[in-house]
């Protein structure tokens, strides 16, 4: 007797750091087809036969958000959601992944695509509200613990001020600079350069510049 396999969807929390807004933004887009046509949702696709999760995630981010493949700086798996009623078409498993995006390489993308602050996501289709709520603490835990996530979010080079901003955006608390500095110096592959950013508009010591001594390889 043949056993039917449960479809697997790959739903992606595509995040980028907006320096000017000092916020972590997440990409969402209206669904083109039923169910929930026109409603906002995370970018997601059904996992193809023999397809790897990261390949499916890249397909979701490029196809649903219009993000160029070159702008995707990292991927990682978060958690699986198995609520039988999560999809009105029938039982499906949803594997949630994070993807980091270099915002400087975005050209605006398709008009319906929206980038919203991670702490201000509107109502989403399916169980995507729960996915965002459950995965946000996991993203917070990865910052400064997972070099792939941290480097993908901030880019190859960043300042102490940007590190403070992204930490506050994900945790809701702005750390003391000296404490964050001690965390950063312990990260493998990250070093404080001899350079400093431009002087602060209100005076004070210009922030240090940090550099990842590693390749940003989203396929790695």
C-alpha positions as a LaTeX table, in Angstrom:
\begin{tabular}{lrrr}
\hline
Residue & $x$ (\AA) & $y$ (\AA) & $z$ (\AA) \\
\hline
Unk1 & 0.00 & 0.00 & 0.00 \\
Unk2 & 1.43 & 3.36 & $-1.07$ \\
Unk3 & 2.01 & 5.95 & 1.63 \\
Unk4 & 1.30 & 9.54 & 0.68 \\
Unk5 & 4.05 & 11.95 & 1.60 \\
Unk6 & 3.22 & 15.26 & 3.27 \\
Unk7 & 4.15 & 18.30 & 1.18 \\
Unk8 & 6.95 & 20.42 & 2.62 \\
Unk9 & 6.97 & 24.18 & 2.24 \\
Unk10 & 10.02 & 26.35 & 2.79 \\
Unk11 & 9.11 & 29.71 & 4.33 \\
Unk12 & 11.80 & 32.33 & 4.65 \\
Unk13 & 12.41 & 35.18 & 7.06 \\
Unk14 & 14.44 & 37.38 & 4.73 \\
Unk15 & 16.03 & 40.11 & 6.83 \\
Unk16 & 18.27 & 43.08 & 6.16 \\
Unk17 & 19.70 & 45.85 & 8.30 \\
Unk18 & 18.61 & 49.37 & 7.31 \\
Unk19 & 21.40 & 51.67 & 8.53 \\
Unk20 & 19.51 & 54.94 & 8.18 \\
Unk21 & 16.37 & 53.63 & 9.90 \\
Unk22 & 18.56 & 51.68 & 12.35 \\
Unk23 & 16.12 & 48.79 & 12.05 \\
Unk24 & 16.11 & 45.14 & 11.01 \\
Unk25 & 13.64 & 44.83 & 8.14 \\
Unk26 & 11.84 & 41.70 & 6.93 \\
Unk27 & 10.57 & 41.11 & 3.40 \\
Unk28 & 6.91 & 40.18 & 2.79 \\
Unk29 & 4.73 & 40.18 & $-0.32$ \\
Unk30 & 1.07 & 39.62 & $-1.28$ \\
Unk31 & 0.23 & 36.12 & $-2.47$ \\
Unk32 & $-0.52$ & 35.82 & $-6.18$ \\
Unk33 & $-2.82$ & 32.79 & $-5.89$ \\
Unk34 & $-5.35$ & 31.16 & $-3.60$ \\
Unk35 & $-5.48$ & 30.38 & $-0.80$ \\
Unk36 & $-5.20$ & 33.89 & 0.66 \\
Unk37 & $-4.68$ & 35.57 & $-2.73$ \\
Unk38 & $-3.69$ & 39.21 & $-2.21$ \\
Unk39 & $-2.82$ & 38.75 & 1.47 \\
Unk40 & 0.66 & 39.45 & 2.74 \\
Unk41 & 2.87 & 36.45 & 3.51 \\
Unk42 & 6.45 & 35.39 & 3.99 \\
Unk43 & 8.16 & 34.29 & 0.78 \\
Unk44 & 7.69 & 30.54 & 0.50 \\
Unk45 & 7.74 & 27.69 & $-2.00$ \\
Unk46 & 7.05 & 23.98 & $-1.97$ \\
Unk47 & 10.22 & 21.92 & $-1.71$ \\
Unk48 & 10.91 & 20.24 & $-5.01$ \\
Unk49 & 11.85 & 16.59 & $-5.45$ \\
Unk50 & 15.53 & 16.24 & $-4.59$ \\
Unk51 & 15.84 & 19.96 & $-3.84$ \\
Unk52 & 17.96 & 21.19 & $-0.94$ \\
Unk53 & 16.39 & 23.53 & 1.60 \\
Unk54 & 18.74 & 26.40 & 0.82 \\
Unk55 & 18.07 & 26.10 & $-2.90$ \\
Unk56 & 14.35 & 26.31 & $-2.23$ \\
Unk57 & 14.89 & 29.29 & 0.11 \\
Unk58 & 16.89 & 31.10 & $-2.58$ \\
Unk59 & 14.10 & 30.38 & $-5.07$ \\
Unk60 & 11.56 & 31.85 & $-2.63$ \\
Unk61 & 13.55 & 35.02 & $-1.91$ \\
Unk62 & 14.43 & 35.74 & $-5.53$ \\
Unk63 & 11.06 & 34.74 & $-6.95$ \\
Unk64 & 8.68 & 36.19 & $-4.35$ \\
Unk65 & 10.65 & 39.24 & $-3.20$ \\
Unk66 & 12.58 & 40.00 & $-6.39$ \\
Unk67 & 15.89 & 39.99 & $-4.52$ \\
Unk68 & 18.89 & 39.41 & $-6.80$ \\
Unk69 & 20.69 & 36.17 & $-5.95$ \\
Unk70 & 23.92 & 38.15 & $-5.47$ \\
Unk71 & 22.26 & 40.20 & $-2.72$ \\
Unk72 & 21.54 & 37.12 & $-0.57$ \\
Unk73 & 24.40 & 36.87 & 1.91 \\
Unk74 & 23.45 & 33.87 & 4.03 \\
Unk75 & 20.95 & 31.15 & 4.89 \\
Unk76 & 20.21 & 29.05 & 7.94 \\
Unk77 & 17.52 & 26.72 & 9.24 \\
Unk78 & 15.34 & 27.77 & 12.15 \\
Unk79 & 12.48 & 25.41 & 13.06 \\
Unk80 & 9.77 & 23.20 & 11.53 \\
Unk81 & 6.05 & 23.89 & 11.94 \\
Unk82 & 3.72 & 20.88 & 11.73 \\
Unk83 & 0.26 & 22.11 & 12.74 \\
Unk84 & $-2.05$ & 19.94 & 10.56 \\
Unk85 & $-4.47$ & 22.83 & 9.88 \\
Unk86 & $-1.83$ & 25.43 & 8.97 \\
Unk87 & $-2.74$ & 25.18 & 5.25 \\
Unk88 & $-6.41$ & 24.97 & 4.15 \\
Unk89 & $-5.37$ & 22.77 & 1.22 \\
Unk90 & $-4.32$ & 20.00 & 3.57 \\
Unk91 & $-1.52$ & 19.02 & 5.97 \\
Unk92 & 1.90 & 20.46 & 5.13 \\
Unk93 & 5.16 & 20.83 & 6.98 \\
Unk94 & 6.76 & 24.25 & 6.97 \\
Unk95 & 10.52 & 24.51 & 7.39 \\
Unk96 & 11.40 & 28.08 & 8.36 \\
Unk97 & 14.77 & 29.45 & 7.28 \\
Unk98 & 16.45 & 32.79 & 7.72 \\
Unk99 & 18.08 & 34.59 & 4.83 \\
Unk100 & 20.18 & 37.73 & 5.15 \\
Unk101 & 20.04 & 40.31 & 2.38 \\
Unk102 & 22.40 & 43.12 & 1.41 \\
Unk103 & 20.03 & 46.07 & 1.12 \\
Unk104 & 22.54 & 48.07 & $-0.89$ \\
Unk105 & 22.02 & 45.68 & $-3.81$ \\
Unk106 & 18.23 & 46.02 & $-3.88$ \\
Unk107 & 16.76 & 48.08 & $-6.69$ \\
Unk108 & 13.32 & 48.35 & $-5.12$ \\
Unk109 & 12.01 & 44.98 & $-6.33$ \\
Unk110 & 8.46 & 44.34 & $-7.50$ \\
Unk111 & 6.01 & 47.07 & $-6.42$ \\
Unk112 & 3.91 & 44.90 & $-4.06$ \\
Unk113 & 6.93 & 43.75 & $-2.05$ \\
Unk114 & 7.22 & 45.39 & 1.36 \\
Unk115 & 10.15 & 45.63 & 3.75 \\
Unk116 & 8.82 & 46.29 & 7.24 \\
Unk117 & 10.50 & 46.48 & 10.66 \\
Unk118 & 10.77 & 43.08 & 12.30 \\
Unk119 & 9.03 & 44.47 & 15.37 \\
Unk120 & 6.12 & 45.84 & 13.29 \\
Unk121 & 5.06 & 43.03 & 10.95 \\
Unk122 & 1.38 & 43.28 & 9.88 \\
Unk123 & $-0.99$ & 40.32 & 9.86 \\
Unk124 & 0.20 & 37.57 & 7.51 \\
Unk125 & $-1.51$ & 34.64 & 5.77 \\
Unk126 & $-1.39$ & 30.99 & 6.85 \\
Unk127 & 0.38 & 30.63 & 10.21 \\
Unk128 & 3.07 & 33.13 & 9.25 \\
Unk129 & 2.25 & 35.35 & 12.23 \\
Unk130 & 3.24 & 32.46 & 14.48 \\
Unk131 & 6.31 & 31.70 & 12.38 \\
Unk132 & 7.57 & 35.28 & 12.79 \\
Unk133 & 6.73 & 35.33 & 16.51 \\
Unk134 & 8.43 & 31.99 & 17.22 \\
Unk135 & 11.48 & 32.67 & 15.04 \\
Unk136 & 12.25 & 36.20 & 16.17 \\
Unk137 & 13.83 & 35.03 & 19.47 \\
Unk138 & 15.88 & 32.52 & 17.48 \\
Unk139 & 17.23 & 35.31 & 15.28 \\
Unk140 & 18.03 & 37.34 & 18.39 \\
Unk141 & 19.99 & 34.42 & 19.82 \\
Unk142 & 22.01 & 34.07 & 16.61 \\
Unk143 & 23.30 & 37.62 & 16.64 \\
Unk144 & 26.96 & 37.59 & 17.74 \\
Unk145 & 26.77 & 33.79 & 18.26 \\
Unk146 & 26.35 & 32.66 & 14.66 \\
Unk147 & 29.06 & 34.29 & 12.50 \\
Unk148 & 27.19 & 33.47 & 9.28 \\
Unk149 & 24.05 & 35.26 & 10.45 \\
Unk150 & 25.91 & 38.21 & 11.97 \\
Unk151 & 28.18 & 38.72 & 8.96 \\
Unk152 & 25.29 & 38.28 & 6.55 \\
Unk153 & 23.20 & 40.88 & 8.36 \\
Unk154 & 25.86 & 43.57 & 8.81 \\
Unk155 & 28.06 & 42.91 & 5.80 \\
Unk156 & 31.80 & 42.40 & 5.55 \\
Unk157 & 32.55 & 45.69 & 7.28 \\
Unk158 & 30.61 & 47.65 & 9.89 \\
Unk159 & 31.08 & 50.17 & 12.66 \\
Unk160 & 30.58 & 49.86 & 16.40 \\
Unk161 & 27.63 & 52.24 & 16.08 \\
Unk162 & 25.98 & 49.93 & 13.54 \\
Unk163 & 26.63 & 46.94 & 15.81 \\
Unk164 & 24.90 & 48.78 & 18.64 \\
Unk165 & 21.97 & 49.66 & 16.37 \\
Unk166 & 21.41 & 46.13 & 15.07 \\
Unk167 & 21.67 & 44.69 & 18.58 \\
Unk168 & 19.06 & 47.13 & 19.84 \\
Unk169 & 16.82 & 46.40 & 16.83 \\
Unk170 & 16.83 & 42.65 & 17.51 \\
Unk171 & 16.86 & 42.61 & 21.31 \\
Unk172 & 15.05 & 45.84 & 22.21 \\
Unk173 & 17.94 & 46.83 & 24.48 \\
Unk174 & 20.89 & 49.03 & 23.55 \\
Unk175 & 24.02 & 47.45 & 25.03 \\
Unk176 & 26.81 & 49.35 & 26.72 \\
Unk177 & 29.50 & 49.90 & 24.02 \\
Unk178 & 32.34 & 48.45 & 26.09 \\
Unk179 & 30.35 & 45.29 & 26.83 \\
Unk180 & 29.49 & 44.82 & 23.16 \\
Unk181 & 33.12 & 45.43 & 22.24 \\
Unk182 & 34.21 & 42.59 & 24.50 \\
Unk183 & 31.66 & 40.33 & 22.77 \\
Unk184 & 32.89 & 41.31 & 19.31 \\
Unk185 & 36.58 & 40.70 & 19.99 \\
Unk186 & 35.78 & 37.10 & 20.95 \\
Unk187 & 34.02 & 36.31 & 17.67 \\
Unk188 & 36.00 & 34.02 & 15.36 \\
Unk189 & 36.85 & 35.69 & 12.07 \\
Unk190 & 36.06 & 39.23 & 13.25 \\
Unk191 & 38.71 & 41.83 & 13.92 \\
Unk192 & 38.80 & 45.49 & 14.93 \\
Unk193 & 40.66 & 47.47 & 12.28 \\
Unk194 & 42.89 & 50.47 & 12.89 \\
Unk195 & 40.38 & 52.68 & 11.09 \\
Unk196 & 37.50 & 54.72 & 12.44 \\
Unk197 & 34.30 & 55.93 & 10.84 \\
Unk198 & 33.56 & 59.60 & 10.22 \\
Unk199 & 33.28 & 61.79 & 13.28 \\
Unk200 & 29.92 & 61.75 & 15.02 \\
Unk201 & 27.72 & 64.84 & 14.34 \\
Unk202 & 27.40 & 65.54 & 18.08 \\
Unk203 & 31.08 & 65.07 & 18.73 \\
Unk204 & 32.66 & 62.24 & 20.65 \\
Unk205 & 35.04 & 59.52 & 19.59 \\
Unk206 & 34.43 & 58.20 & 16.06 \\
Unk207 & 33.25 & 54.56 & 16.11 \\
Unk208 & 35.68 & 51.77 & 15.31 \\
Unk209 & 35.44 & 49.82 & 12.06 \\
Unk210 & 35.20 & 46.03 & 12.24 \\
Unk211 & 35.98 & 43.60 & 9.45 \\
Unk212 & 35.09 & 39.95 & 8.89 \\
Unk213 & 38.18 & 38.02 & 7.88 \\
Unk214 & 36.04 & 35.40 & 6.17 \\
Unk215 & 34.05 & 34.88 & 2.98 \\
Unk216 & 30.31 & 35.54 & 3.00 \\
Unk217 & 29.14 & 32.40 & 1.24 \\
Unk218 & 25.37 & 31.81 & 1.29 \\
Unk219 & 25.86 & 28.32 & $-0.10$ \\
Unk220 & 28.39 & 27.36 & 2.54 \\
\hline
\end{tabular}
